Short mmCIF file of C-alpha atoms in Angstrom, two decimals:
data_model
loop_
_atom_site.label_atom_id
_atom_site.label_comp_id
_atom_site.label_asym_id
_atom_site.label_seq_id
_atom_site.Cartn_x
_atom_site.Cartn_y
_atom_site.Cartn_z
CA UNK A 204 220.09 27.00 68.66
CA UNK A 205 218.83 23.91 70.55
CA UNK A 206 215.88 21.80 69.52
CA UNK A 207 212.39 22.34 71.06
CA UNK A 208 211.41 19.92 73.72
CA UNK A 209 207.92 18.41 73.60
CA UNK A 210 206.77 20.61 76.47
CA UNK A 211 208.03 23.75 74.73
CA UNK A 212 206.23 22.84 71.52
CA UNK A 213 202.98 22.31 73.42
CA UNK A 214 203.42 25.70 75.13
CA UNK A 215 204.00 27.53 71.80
CA UNK A 216 201.00 25.88 70.16
CA UNK A 217 198.81 26.80 73.11
CA UNK A 218 199.98 30.42 73.01
CA UNK A 219 199.28 30.58 69.26
CA UNK A 220 195.72 29.29 69.71
CA UNK A 221 195.14 31.70 72.60
CA UNK A 222 196.37 34.61 70.46
CA UNK A 223 193.89 33.76 67.70
CA UNK A 224 191.06 33.53 70.20
CA UNK A 225 191.95 36.92 71.66
CA UNK A 226 191.72 38.59 68.30
CA UNK A 227 188.12 37.47 68.07
CA UNK A 228 187.12 39.11 71.34
CA UNK A 229 185.26 42.39 70.89
CA UNK A 230 185.67 44.79 73.78
CA UNK A 231 182.36 45.80 75.36
CA UNK A 232 183.56 49.40 75.35
CA UNK A 233 183.72 49.68 71.60
CA UNK A 234 180.98 50.46 69.07
CA UNK A 235 182.60 48.72 66.12
CA UNK A 236 180.54 46.30 64.06
CA UNK A 237 181.45 42.67 64.04
CA UNK A 238 180.53 40.82 60.86
CA UNK A 239 180.14 37.06 60.94
CA UNK A 240 182.20 35.21 58.36
CA UNK A 241 179.11 33.62 56.76
CA UNK A 242 178.24 35.86 53.79
CA UNK A 243 174.50 35.20 53.97
CA UNK A 244 174.19 36.27 57.62
CA UNK A 245 175.58 39.49 59.05
CA UNK A 246 175.48 40.35 62.74
CA UNK A 247 176.22 43.49 64.67
CA UNK A 248 177.69 43.82 68.15
CA UNK A 249 177.95 47.25 69.74
CA UNK A 250 177.47 48.92 73.09
CA UNK A 251 174.19 50.74 73.65
CA UNK A 252 173.18 53.13 76.38
CA UNK A 253 169.66 52.91 77.78
CA UNK A 254 167.53 51.98 80.76
CA UNK A 255 167.43 48.29 79.91
CA UNK A 256 171.15 47.80 79.28
CA UNK A 257 174.16 49.19 81.08
CA UNK A 258 176.90 51.01 79.22
CA UNK A 259 179.37 48.62 77.77
CA UNK A 260 177.02 45.66 77.43
CA UNK A 261 177.41 43.96 74.06
CA UNK A 262 174.14 43.72 72.12
CA UNK A 263 173.77 41.04 69.47
CA UNK A 264 171.17 42.00 66.88
CA UNK A 265 169.30 40.07 64.23
CA UNK A 266 170.78 39.44 60.76
CA UNK A 267 171.20 42.79 59.02
CA UNK A 268 171.30 44.46 55.68
CA UNK A 269 174.71 46.11 55.21
CA UNK A 270 175.21 49.80 54.72
CA UNK A 271 172.50 51.55 56.76
CA UNK A 272 173.53 53.23 59.99
CA UNK A 273 171.37 53.48 63.09
CA UNK A 274 171.23 56.20 65.73
CA UNK A 275 173.51 54.18 68.01
CA UNK A 276 176.27 53.78 65.49
CA UNK A 277 175.74 50.22 64.32
CA UNK A 278 173.99 48.74 61.31
CA UNK A 279 170.21 48.86 61.29
CA UNK A 280 168.91 45.37 62.09
CA UNK A 281 166.90 43.51 59.50
CA UNK A 282 164.19 41.62 61.34
CA UNK A 283 160.81 40.12 60.61
CA UNK A 284 159.58 41.60 63.87
CA UNK A 285 157.64 44.80 63.16
CA UNK A 286 158.57 48.10 64.72
CA UNK A 287 156.05 49.63 67.11
CA UNK A 288 155.68 52.76 64.97
CA UNK A 289 156.35 53.53 61.34
CA UNK A 290 155.96 56.99 59.81
CA UNK A 291 154.13 57.93 56.63
CA UNK A 292 154.97 61.47 55.51
CA UNK A 293 152.25 62.72 53.17
CA UNK A 294 153.83 65.78 51.57
CA UNK A 295 154.02 68.27 48.75
CA UNK A 296 156.13 71.09 50.14
CA UNK A 297 158.03 72.65 51.94
CA UNK A 298 161.22 70.61 51.84
CA UNK A 299 162.64 72.13 55.03
CA UNK A 300 159.63 70.87 57.00
CA UNK A 301 160.13 67.33 55.70
CA UNK A 302 163.83 67.44 56.52
CA UNK A 303 162.99 68.62 60.05
CA UNK A 304 160.50 65.81 60.57
CA UNK A 305 162.92 63.11 59.44
CA UNK A 306 165.50 64.45 61.91
CA UNK A 307 162.97 64.48 64.74
CA UNK A 308 161.77 60.96 63.97
CA UNK A 309 165.31 59.64 64.05
CA UNK A 310 165.91 61.52 67.31
CA UNK A 311 162.83 60.30 69.20
CA UNK A 312 162.13 57.02 67.36
CA UNK A 313 165.54 55.62 66.36
CA UNK A 314 165.24 52.79 63.88
CA UNK A 315 161.58 53.50 63.05
CA UNK A 316 160.85 53.00 59.33
CA UNK A 317 159.96 56.13 57.32
CA UNK A 318 158.02 56.34 54.04
CA UNK A 319 157.74 59.68 52.23
CA UNK A 320 155.15 60.18 49.48
CA UNK A 321 155.17 63.42 47.46
CA UNK A 322 151.95 64.37 45.68
CA UNK A 323 153.75 65.76 42.64
CA UNK A 324 155.86 68.08 44.78
CA UNK A 325 159.46 68.18 45.97
CA UNK A 326 161.56 65.06 45.47
CA UNK A 327 163.35 63.40 48.37
CA UNK A 328 165.32 60.60 46.69
CA UNK A 329 168.62 61.98 47.99
CA UNK A 330 167.31 62.43 51.52
CA UNK A 331 166.05 58.86 51.72
CA UNK A 332 169.24 57.49 50.20
CA UNK A 333 171.15 59.19 53.02
CA UNK A 334 168.73 58.51 55.86
CA UNK A 335 167.58 55.02 54.90
CA UNK A 336 163.92 55.84 54.28
CA UNK A 337 161.62 55.04 51.36
CA UNK A 338 160.51 57.72 48.89
CA UNK A 339 157.64 57.52 46.41
CA UNK A 340 156.97 60.29 43.88
CA UNK A 341 153.36 60.26 42.69
CA UNK A 342 151.68 62.39 40.04
CA UNK A 343 149.90 65.50 41.36
CA UNK A 344 146.28 64.73 42.24
CA UNK A 345 145.48 67.06 45.15
CA UNK A 346 144.73 63.78 46.84
CA UNK A 347 143.59 65.49 50.04
CA UNK A 348 140.28 65.98 48.21
CA UNK A 349 140.23 62.79 46.14
CA UNK A 350 139.89 59.56 48.13
CA UNK A 351 140.93 57.22 45.31
CA UNK A 352 144.57 58.32 45.00
CA UNK A 353 144.73 59.24 48.71
CA UNK A 354 143.79 55.82 50.04
CA UNK A 355 145.81 53.98 47.40
CA UNK A 356 148.97 55.84 48.38
CA UNK A 357 148.38 55.31 52.09
CA UNK A 358 147.76 51.60 51.48
CA UNK A 359 151.06 51.16 49.63
CA UNK A 360 152.90 53.04 52.36
CA UNK A 361 151.45 50.57 54.87
CA UNK A 362 152.60 47.66 52.73
CA UNK A 363 156.14 49.04 52.81
CA UNK A 364 156.21 49.95 56.50
CA UNK A 365 156.79 46.95 58.74
CA UNK A 366 155.25 48.45 61.87
CA UNK A 367 152.35 47.74 64.20
CA UNK A 368 151.09 51.32 63.96
CA UNK A 369 151.57 53.92 61.25
CA UNK A 370 151.74 57.59 62.19
CA UNK A 371 150.79 59.87 59.33
CA UNK A 372 152.57 63.20 59.31
CA UNK A 373 151.80 66.27 57.25
CA UNK A 374 154.32 69.09 56.77
CA UNK A 375 152.75 71.29 59.49
CA UNK A 376 153.33 68.74 62.28
CA UNK A 377 156.04 69.22 64.90
CA UNK A 378 157.49 66.39 67.02
CA UNK A 379 158.59 67.01 70.61
CA UNK A 380 159.29 63.71 72.36
CA UNK A 381 158.76 59.98 72.25
CA UNK A 382 155.27 58.52 72.64
CA UNK A 383 154.27 57.78 76.23
CA UNK A 384 150.57 56.96 75.87
CA UNK A 385 150.24 54.03 73.48
CA UNK A 386 147.35 53.68 71.01
CA UNK A 387 144.08 52.32 72.39
CA UNK A 388 142.02 52.01 69.19
CA UNK A 389 142.47 51.09 65.56
CA UNK A 390 143.14 54.76 64.83
CA UNK A 391 143.42 57.97 66.79
CA UNK A 392 143.77 61.64 65.99
CA UNK A 393 143.31 65.11 67.37
CA UNK A 394 140.29 66.57 69.10
CA UNK A 395 138.98 69.18 66.69
CA UNK A 396 135.96 71.49 66.60
CA UNK A 397 134.41 70.15 63.39
CA UNK A 398 130.75 69.07 63.62
CA UNK A 399 130.28 65.33 64.11
CA UNK A 400 128.66 63.12 61.51
CA UNK A 401 124.87 62.93 61.71
CA UNK A 402 122.84 59.94 62.92
CA UNK A 403 121.64 58.79 59.48
CA UNK A 404 125.14 58.74 58.08
CA UNK A 405 126.45 56.91 61.15
CA UNK A 406 123.64 54.33 61.04
CA UNK A 407 124.34 53.65 57.35
CA UNK A 408 128.04 52.95 58.00
CA UNK A 409 127.22 50.82 61.07
CA UNK A 410 124.81 48.67 59.06
CA UNK A 411 127.52 47.96 56.50
CA UNK A 412 130.11 47.17 59.19
CA UNK A 413 127.75 44.89 61.10
CA UNK A 414 127.54 42.50 58.14
CA UNK A 415 131.09 41.44 59.00
CA UNK A 416 131.24 42.55 62.65
CA UNK A 417 127.84 42.06 64.32
CA UNK A 418 127.12 44.57 67.05
CA UNK A 419 129.65 47.15 65.84
CA UNK A 420 128.94 50.69 67.06
CA UNK A 421 130.51 53.82 65.67
CA UNK A 422 131.05 55.47 69.06
CA UNK A 423 133.21 58.52 68.37
CA UNK A 424 131.65 60.19 65.32
CA UNK A 425 133.93 63.19 64.97
CA UNK A 426 136.81 63.67 62.56
CA UNK A 427 140.35 64.66 63.59
CA UNK A 428 142.34 62.10 61.57
CA UNK A 429 144.73 64.76 60.32
CA UNK A 430 148.52 64.91 60.40
CA UNK A 431 149.87 63.29 63.57
CA UNK A 432 147.20 60.57 63.70
CA UNK A 433 148.02 56.89 64.22
CA UNK A 434 146.55 53.92 62.38
CA UNK A 435 146.86 50.25 63.11
CA UNK A 436 148.61 48.84 60.04
CA UNK A 437 146.20 45.92 59.83
CA UNK A 438 143.28 48.37 59.67
CA UNK A 439 144.89 50.32 56.83
CA UNK A 440 145.56 47.16 54.82
CA UNK A 441 141.92 46.23 55.19
CA UNK A 442 139.91 49.46 55.05
CA UNK A 443 142.04 51.41 52.57
CA UNK A 444 142.42 48.73 49.88
CA UNK A 445 141.32 49.66 46.34
CA UNK A 446 138.43 47.18 46.19
CA UNK A 447 137.07 48.34 49.54
CA UNK A 448 137.25 52.05 48.74
CA UNK A 449 135.59 51.47 45.36
CA UNK A 450 132.51 50.07 47.11
CA UNK A 451 131.90 53.11 49.31
CA UNK A 452 128.83 55.11 48.30
CA UNK A 453 130.41 58.55 48.48
CA UNK A 454 127.38 60.16 46.85
CA UNK A 455 125.18 58.96 49.73
CA UNK A 456 127.56 60.34 52.33
CA UNK A 457 127.76 63.68 50.54
CA UNK A 458 123.97 63.83 50.43
CA UNK A 459 123.75 63.21 54.18
CA UNK A 460 126.62 65.55 55.05
CA UNK A 461 128.48 67.77 52.59
CA UNK A 462 131.33 67.71 50.11
CA UNK A 463 133.70 67.50 53.08
CA UNK A 464 133.28 63.70 53.03
CA UNK A 465 135.68 63.66 50.06
CA UNK A 466 138.38 65.40 52.14
CA UNK A 467 140.84 62.98 53.73
CA UNK A 468 140.16 64.10 57.33
CA UNK A 469 136.53 63.01 56.91
CA UNK A 470 136.89 60.25 54.33
CA UNK A 471 139.15 58.18 56.59
CA UNK A 472 136.66 57.94 59.50
CA UNK A 473 133.99 56.77 57.04
CA UNK A 474 136.26 54.16 55.47
CA UNK A 475 137.31 52.83 58.88
CA UNK A 476 133.75 52.76 60.23
CA UNK A 477 132.38 50.81 57.26
CA UNK A 478 134.89 48.06 58.04
CA UNK A 479 134.15 48.06 61.78
CA UNK A 480 137.31 49.78 62.98
CA UNK A 481 137.32 52.21 65.90
CA UNK A 482 139.03 55.55 66.35
CA UNK A 483 139.05 58.30 68.95
CA UNK A 484 141.03 61.41 69.99
CA UNK A 485 144.56 60.62 71.14
CA UNK A 486 146.34 62.40 73.99
CA UNK A 487 149.64 62.30 72.10
CA UNK A 488 148.55 64.88 69.51
CA UNK A 489 147.76 68.48 70.43
CA UNK A 490 145.97 71.00 68.24
CA UNK A 491 147.41 74.52 68.52
CA UNK A 492 144.76 77.20 67.97
CA UNK A 493 145.07 81.00 67.66
CA UNK A 494 143.50 81.59 71.10
CA UNK A 495 143.73 79.72 74.41
CA UNK A 496 139.96 79.57 74.87
CA UNK A 497 139.77 77.24 71.87
CA UNK A 498 142.26 74.81 73.42
CA UNK A 499 140.45 73.88 76.64
CA UNK A 500 139.90 70.29 75.44
CA UNK A 501 143.47 69.83 74.22
CA UNK A 502 146.12 67.90 76.18
CA UNK A 503 148.56 70.18 78.00
CA UNK A 504 151.48 68.66 76.16
CA UNK A 505 151.96 65.89 73.61
CA UNK A 506 154.52 64.12 71.46
CA UNK A 507 153.06 65.63 68.26
CA UNK A 508 151.51 68.99 67.57
CA UNK A 509 149.22 70.10 64.75
CA UNK A 510 148.57 73.75 63.96
CA UNK A 511 145.30 75.39 63.02
CA UNK A 512 144.88 78.32 60.68
CA UNK A 513 145.60 81.74 62.12
CA UNK A 514 148.29 80.74 64.62
CA UNK A 515 150.42 83.76 65.47
CA UNK A 516 153.54 83.84 63.31
CA UNK A 517 152.20 81.11 61.03
CA UNK A 518 152.75 77.39 61.21
CA UNK A 519 156.29 76.90 62.60
CA UNK A 520 157.50 74.34 60.07
CA UNK A 521 156.47 76.61 57.21
CA UNK A 522 158.97 79.18 58.48
CA UNK A 523 161.91 76.76 58.44
CA UNK A 524 164.71 77.13 55.91
CA UNK A 525 167.30 74.62 54.71
CA UNK A 526 170.51 75.71 56.36
CA UNK A 527 173.38 74.07 54.46
CA UNK A 528 174.24 73.28 50.87
CA UNK A 529 174.70 69.65 51.90
CA UNK A 530 171.05 69.48 52.94
CA UNK A 531 169.99 71.42 49.86
CA UNK A 532 171.66 68.78 47.72
CA UNK A 533 169.38 66.11 49.20
CA UNK A 534 166.24 67.75 47.80
CA UNK A 535 165.11 68.20 44.20
CA UNK A 536 162.47 70.54 42.81
CA UNK A 537 159.21 69.12 41.40
CA UNK A 538 159.30 67.76 37.88
CA UNK A 539 158.34 70.29 35.21
CA UNK A 540 155.48 68.06 34.02
CA UNK A 541 154.15 67.86 37.59
CA UNK A 542 154.21 71.62 37.99
CA UNK A 543 152.34 72.02 34.73
CA UNK A 544 149.54 69.61 35.62
CA UNK A 545 149.27 70.43 39.32
CA UNK A 546 146.01 71.91 40.57
CA UNK A 547 144.23 72.67 43.86
CA UNK A 548 140.84 71.80 42.42
CA UNK A 549 138.38 69.79 44.52
CA UNK A 550 135.98 67.07 43.38
CA UNK A 551 137.60 66.92 39.95
CA UNK A 552 139.06 63.41 39.84
CA UNK A 553 138.74 61.26 36.72
CA UNK A 554 140.56 57.96 36.28
CA UNK A 555 140.52 58.02 32.46
CA UNK A 556 142.09 61.48 32.36
CA UNK A 557 144.63 60.42 35.01
CA UNK A 558 145.72 57.41 32.94
CA UNK A 559 145.81 59.42 29.72
CA UNK A 560 148.17 61.98 31.22
CA UNK A 561 150.33 59.72 33.37
CA UNK A 562 150.28 56.58 31.29
CA UNK A 563 149.05 54.22 34.04
CA UNK A 564 147.00 54.03 37.22
CA UNK A 565 150.11 54.03 39.42
CA UNK A 566 149.41 55.87 42.70
CA UNK A 567 145.64 55.73 42.34
CA UNK A 568 142.73 53.32 42.61
CA UNK A 569 142.41 50.95 39.68
CA UNK A 570 138.60 51.27 39.78
CA UNK A 571 136.90 54.29 38.18
CA UNK A 572 134.57 56.61 40.06
CA UNK A 573 131.79 58.75 38.66
CA UNK A 574 130.52 61.70 40.69
CA UNK A 575 126.81 62.27 41.09
CA UNK A 576 125.32 64.62 38.49
CA UNK A 577 126.18 68.25 39.13
CA UNK A 578 128.97 67.52 41.63
CA UNK A 579 131.98 67.57 39.32
CA UNK A 580 132.70 71.13 38.15
CA UNK A 581 136.02 70.51 36.41
CA UNK A 582 138.42 67.75 35.44
CA UNK A 583 141.79 67.84 37.16
CA UNK A 584 143.85 67.16 34.03
CA UNK A 585 141.49 68.76 31.49
CA UNK A 586 143.62 71.37 29.73
CA UNK A 587 145.78 71.66 26.68
CA UNK A 588 148.83 69.39 26.89
CA UNK A 589 152.22 71.13 27.02
CA UNK A 590 154.76 70.76 24.26
CA UNK A 591 156.89 67.64 24.22
CA UNK A 592 158.90 66.20 25.94
CA UNK A 593 156.61 66.76 28.92
CA UNK A 594 153.59 65.03 27.40
CA UNK A 595 152.54 62.43 28.10
CA UNK A 596 153.96 63.06 31.57
CA UNK A 597 154.85 59.40 32.09
CA UNK A 598 157.52 59.78 29.42
#
């Protein structure tokens, strides 16, 4: 074999370098992840279909956390930029409804962050481990009727959800498409038939809000902030904070209205108004009523639907069933201690009893509240403790 000439050696070296460079080229037709060699920064390159990018166009995303898959087959990007919408699922049961909602969110809002809070009900640790959401199990408090745990839990969901707006879902919501009509206020919900708040109550909340926001007017004085409503995250972090909620004179509002002010649908408008935030009906949520004549003010179609009592056949999500054993394995039944202490009582919250049973004020307001005389008929956790090991429940 003869010796290489200088020109041959140069040619071989050039071919070797070219071969290495070719191995680093990622075809635009593939969806495989490319991971940068630097361990502290991971990047993803994959093709994505959509109106803004043609098929086969490589998309370079922000640095990512490894291990979570997105709807387009790559790794979910980790970015400081907030998503447009995040979803707060306020649940107890049924598990099939929650599973359905997570699937629909990922279908219509790929990459949107999801936070599930269970009020002492079914446990969704396995589901969130698989789907990349956040799950928080709280002690049972029937928080729909007790503002102190309700607002605390919503606040902590907002802290966790890096999104401009938070959409709160309840198990009876159905999702049908992406959002077309973007939010126009600090919060927005459905148009319902509940009586509006009276002028004295409204004037009282306006006077409080005007101390910080001169000239504020509480324009829409209805309710409607039920499942399917949106909330500007900044408004939640302000109006729903423990210290803020503790200052609200709930006894005054009950005197001027009724006990409904303690229910979340009515408590949230009051909390928002006192801080000078606005809300109004939103065309992207539609209330389904038993008869058509009660739906004349509803949008003809919407991204989210909410169902009233008496709908023919019952609320659709309550009729769903988990179809496979793989999905069944993602859900766990409520804790025995939670089942024991659970109650549907209203106006029966007591912080001392809560802490005695659960061992801390986790998932509730750190400030105590005392109802006006004659309002509180029972104490939520006031019954004989069960045998160990389920008492105290925190253990």
